[in-house]
Each structure stands twice: as C-alpha cells, then as structure tokens.
C-alpha cells in the first residue's frame, strides 16, 4: 500500500477529534528521544495524520501495523510510527468496531498458564455504546494477545449483559399492529415509531444518527 498524500496539519485530527496542537505524550518520548525538537514533533504528528487518513479511507477494515509503519516514509521513523499506531489503536482512534475485527496471532497452547486463567470483562447494556465497547475490547484483546500470553494469562473474555430481550438500547423502532391494506404501503410494510434519541449531547458537528 502506498504512502498517502501529504495532508493539511489539522485534516486528520479534525476527522478523528484529536487536537492538532496537542503535546506529544510521555509514552511517545521513547521514540523521539529525551528532548524532541519542534521538527521531530511536527514529523510525528504528520505520521499520526497519515495513519488516521489511511484508516479513514476504509474504516470497515482494521489497519495493520505494517500498513501504518509505511506512513513513516523512512526507516529511521518506523519505530515512532509503530508507537503512534499502538496509541491510536488503544485510544480507539482507529480500528474501532471494525467489521473484520483484529487478527489474532493464535499462539501455541503451551504458552498458556492454567494458574492464570483469562479475566472476564462485563459490559452492562447492549445499546450502541455497550455493543461498541464490547467489540472494541474484543479487538484490543486480539490485537495485544501476545502480551497476555507473556504474562501467563489467557485472552480476556467479554460478556454483555442486557435486561431487555433485544439489543439496541434507545435505538429502537416500535411496531404497531394496524391494517395497512388500504394504504399505499401495502400489507408487507409495518407502521413504526422511532423510540430512540436523535442527537448526542456535546456532539457539535451534526447528528450522527442522520
């Protein structure tokens, strides 16, 4: 995959709500040195924007580490690109709720320890937030599977608890039993009322439901 075109300083963060002028966080200093210069920080943010743009082109498929590293442009920046990619994955800026999910490395069973079974993460509610959270946690568990194995633990399991007999939470179309034979809809259609929310408080860019 080719390296994406150069983009404006705020183009990538604008799409994924990352502040353009944000300082480089502590975990990233290891890739830039103890005292990174403004030029190094600008280069790092360019790599970040390129990775974001690369994933935005096809958000239904998870972006691999190898594809993200190609955004470095030079081998001397490959480690920085790797650190940036990992941070974007963990913070949910890329590869969140992908259709294909993260690819598990499927390590050998001998690495597992019976003394340290995998933890169970419980998500309360099967609404949009709950299902998205559960999918993200499953993706992160698969992505960082080797780290759990090195600690002698199995990959955590994710369980979603829902009080209703359906998923979706507030996003729900309630159907009504009524005769539609005389209407333009015909018998095969049903009448519904949308019971869900129309906007998300604090989301200023427009309604994501529209």
Tab-separated table of N, CA and C in Angstrom, residues 1-65:
chain	number	residue	atom	x	y	z
A	1	UNK	N	0.845	-1.191	0.000
A	1	UNK	CA	0.000	0.000	0.000
A	1	UNK	C	0.880	1.240	0.000
A	2	UNK	N	0.575	2.176	-0.858
A	2	UNK	CA	1.389	3.367	-0.994
A	2	UNK	C	1.139	4.326	0.165
A	3	UNK	N	2.156	5.150	0.457
A	3	UNK	CA	2.015	6.160	1.487
A	3	UNK	C	1.011	7.212	1.031
A	4	UNK	N	0.056	7.601	1.861
A	4	UNK	CA	-0.949	8.566	1.433
A	4	UNK	C	-0.357	9.933	1.159
A	5	UNK	N	-1.107	10.750	0.437
A	5	UNK	CA	-0.643	12.078	0.070
A	5	UNK	C	-0.463	12.928	1.318
A	6	UNK	N	0.388	13.974	1.257
A	6	UNK	CA	0.508	14.906	2.384
A	6	UNK	C	-0.825	15.604	2.623
A	7	UNK	N	-1.175	15.807	3.884
A	7	UNK	CA	-2.439	16.451	4.211
A	7	UNK	C	-2.185	17.666	5.080
A	8	UNK	N	-3.178	18.492	5.191
A	8	UNK	CA	-3.060	19.697	5.989
A	8	UNK	C	-2.856	19.332	7.454
A	9	UNK	N	-2.220	20.222	8.243
A	9	UNK	CA	-1.904	19.890	9.640
A	9	UNK	C	-3.094	19.455	10.465
A	10	UNK	N	-4.283	19.992	10.180
A	10	UNK	CA	-5.435	19.661	11.022
A	10	UNK	C	-6.432	18.745	10.339
A	11	UNK	N	-6.099	18.179	9.190
A	11	UNK	CA	-7.074	17.386	8.449
A	11	UNK	C	-7.379	16.064	9.145
A	12	UNK	N	-6.335	15.327	9.526
A	12	UNK	CA	-6.555	14.052	10.202
A	12	UNK	C	-7.201	14.215	11.562
A	13	UNK	N	-6.635	15.074	12.446
A	13	UNK	CA	-7.248	15.258	13.757
A	13	UNK	C	-8.665	15.798	13.685
A	14	UNK	N	-8.983	16.605	12.674
A	14	UNK	CA	-10.338	17.137	12.542
A	14	UNK	C	-11.336	16.012	12.359
A	15	UNK	N	-10.938	14.982	11.594
A	15	UNK	CA	-11.825	13.852	11.358
A	15	UNK	C	-11.982	12.991	12.602
A	16	UNK	N	-10.924	12.825	13.370
A	16	UNK	CA	-10.971	11.908	14.499
A	16	UNK	C	-10.949	12.621	15.847
A	17	UNK	N	-11.134	13.942	15.851
A	17	UNK	CA	-11.257	14.726	17.081
A	17	UNK	C	-10.008	14.650	17.945
A	18	UNK	N	-8.823	14.705	17.327
A	18	UNK	CA	-7.565	14.774	18.065
A	18	UNK	C	-7.031	16.194	17.936
A	19	UNK	N	-6.742	16.903	19.040
A	19	UNK	CA	-6.232	18.266	18.935
A	19	UNK	C	-4.948	18.326	18.112
A	20	UNK	N	-4.906	19.234	17.135
A	20	UNK	CA	-3.741	19.336	16.262
A	20	UNK	C	-2.508	19.759	17.035
A	21	UNK	N	-2.673	20.673	17.973
A	21	UNK	CA	-1.535	21.218	18.696
A	21	UNK	C	-1.266	20.488	20.006
A	22	UNK	N	-1.810	19.319	20.156
A	22	UNK	CA	-1.610	18.602	21.415
A	22	UNK	C	-0.140	18.255	21.587
A	23	UNK	N	0.383	18.285	22.810
A	23	UNK	CA	1.778	17.901	23.022
A	23	UNK	C	1.965	16.399	22.856
A	24	UNK	N	3.177	16.009	22.522
A	24	UNK	CA	3.488	14.588	22.420
A	24	UNK	C	3.466	13.992	23.819
A	25	UNK	N	2.714	12.932	24.029
A	25	UNK	CA	2.534	12.372	25.363
A	25	UNK	C	3.781	11.620	25.802
A	26	UNK	N	3.829	11.319	27.107
A	26	UNK	CA	5.031	10.740	27.702
A	26	UNK	C	5.459	9.450	27.027
A	27	UNK	N	4.514	8.563	26.708
A	27	UNK	CA	4.849	7.262	26.157
A	27	UNK	C	5.497	7.365	24.781
A	28	UNK	N	5.355	8.516	24.129
A	28	UNK	CA	5.910	8.671	22.791
A	28	UNK	C	7.309	9.267	22.803
A	29	UNK	N	7.773	9.756	23.952
A	29	UNK	CA	9.102	10.337	24.011
A	29	UNK	C	10.184	9.304	23.740
A	30	UNK	N	9.892	8.045	24.029
A	30	UNK	CA	10.885	6.990	23.793
A	30	UNK	C	11.251	6.888	22.321
A	31	UNK	N	10.319	7.208	21.445
A	31	UNK	CA	10.594	7.116	20.013
A	31	UNK	C	11.204	8.389	19.451
A	32	UNK	N	11.099	9.496	20.191
A	32	UNK	CA	11.617	10.770	19.694
A	32	UNK	C	12.873	11.226	20.412
A	33	UNK	N	13.230	10.557	21.490
A	33	UNK	CA	14.392	10.978	22.254
A	33	UNK	C	13.958	11.727	23.501
A	34	UNK	N	14.914	12.001	24.385
A	34	UNK	CA	14.601	12.644	25.656
A	34	UNK	C	14.103	14.074	25.476
A	35	UNK	N	14.643	14.778	24.477
A	35	UNK	CA	14.275	16.174	24.257
A	35	UNK	C	13.961	16.387	22.779
A	36	UNK	N	12.773	15.998	22.342
A	36	UNK	CA	12.420	16.139	20.929
A	36	UNK	C	12.309	17.600	20.510
A	37	UNK	N	12.737	17.877	19.310
A	37	UNK	CA	12.654	19.225	18.766
A	37	UNK	C	11.272	19.459	18.163
A	38	UNK	N	10.999	20.712	17.827
A	38	UNK	CA	9.726	21.036	17.182
A	38	UNK	C	9.598	20.319	15.844
A	39	UNK	N	10.725	20.177	15.151
A	39	UNK	CA	10.705	19.477	13.864
A	39	UNK	C	10.330	18.015	14.047
A	40	UNK	N	10.877	17.382	15.092
A	40	UNK	CA	10.564	15.983	15.361
A	40	UNK	C	9.095	15.813	15.754
A	41	UNK	N	8.595	16.727	16.572
A	41	UNK	CA	7.190	16.643	16.963
A	41	UNK	C	6.279	16.837	15.755
A	42	UNK	N	6.654	17.772	14.868
A	42	UNK	CA	5.852	18.002	13.664
A	42	UNK	C	5.855	16.770	12.768
A	43	UNK	N	7.007	16.110	12.658
A	43	UNK	CA	7.100	14.896	11.851
A	43	UNK	C	6.240	13.795	12.451
A	44	UNK	N	6.264	13.682	13.764
A	44	UNK	CA	5.461	12.658	14.429
A	44	UNK	C	3.974	12.896	14.178
A	45	UNK	N	3.538	14.148	14.276
A	45	UNK	CA	2.131	14.464	14.035
A	45	UNK	C	1.757	14.227	12.576
A	46	UNK	N	2.710	14.434	11.657
A	46	UNK	CA	2.462	14.118	10.245
A	46	UNK	C	2.213	12.620	10.070
A	47	UNK	N	3.012	11.808	10.769
A	47	UNK	CA	2.827	10.353	10.709
A	47	UNK	C	1.467	9.981	11.287
A	48	UNK	N	1.120	10.613	12.410
A	48	UNK	CA	-0.185	10.354	13.024
A	48	UNK	C	-1.316	10.666	12.053
A	49	UNK	N	-1.246	11.820	11.398
A	49	UNK	CA	-2.298	12.211	10.458
A	49	UNK	C	-2.372	11.261	9.274
A	50	UNK	N	-1.204	10.808	8.806
A	50	UNK	CA	-1.179	9.883	7.669
A	50	UNK	C	-1.828	8.550	8.032
A	51	UNK	N	-1.576	8.070	9.257
A	51	UNK	CA	-2.193	6.818	9.711
A	51	UNK	C	-3.706	6.990	9.829
A	52	UNK	N	-4.131	8.115	10.392
A	52	UNK	CA	-5.563	8.387	10.513
A	52	UNK	C	-6.230	8.435	9.147
A	53	UNK	N	-5.596	9.128	8.221
A	53	UNK	CA	-6.170	9.249	6.884
A	53	UNK	C	-6.234	7.900	6.183
A	54	UNK	N	-5.207	7.081	6.396
A	54	UNK	CA	-5.169	5.768	5.762
A	54	UNK	C	-6.326	4.903	6.243
A	55	UNK	N	-6.628	4.973	7.544
A	55	UNK	CA	-7.726	4.159	8.064
A	55	UNK	C	-9.082	4.719	7.661
A	56	UNK	N	-9.210	6.059	7.626
A	56	UNK	CA	-10.490	6.675	7.273
A	56	UNK	C	-10.917	6.286	5.864
A	57	UNK	N	-9.945	5.971	4.994
A	57	UNK	CA	-10.280	5.571	3.627
A	57	UNK	C	-11.098	4.284	3.596
A	58	UNK	N	-10.878	3.390	4.563
A	58	UNK	CA	-11.611	2.126	4.610
A	58	UNK	C	-11.842	1.730	6.069
A	59	UNK	N	-12.744	2.431	6.775
A	59	UNK	CA	-12.912	2.205	8.209
A	59	UNK	C	-13.572	0.891	8.584
A	60	UNK	N	-14.107	0.152	7.622
A	60	UNK	CA	-14.738	-1.126	7.954
A	60	UNK	C	-13.719	-2.249	8.107
A	61	UNK	N	-12.467	-1.988	7.717
A	61	UNK	CA	-11.411	-2.991	7.805
A	61	UNK	C	-10.307	-2.479	8.713
A	62	UNK	N	-9.815	-3.325	9.608
A	62	UNK	CA	-8.766	-2.907	10.530
A	62	UNK	C	-7.465	-2.633	9.791
A	63	UNK	N	-6.781	-1.599	10.207
A	63	UNK	CA	-5.496	-1.211	9.624
A	63	UNK	C	-4.390	-1.962	10.355
A	64	UNK	N	-3.527	-2.639	9.614
A	64	UNK	CA	-2.466	-3.432	10.230
A	64	UNK	C	-1.287	-2.549	10.617
A	65	UNK	N	-0.458	-3.069	11.501
A	65	UNK	CA	0.730	-2.335	11.931
A	65	UNK	C	1.684	-2.111	10.764
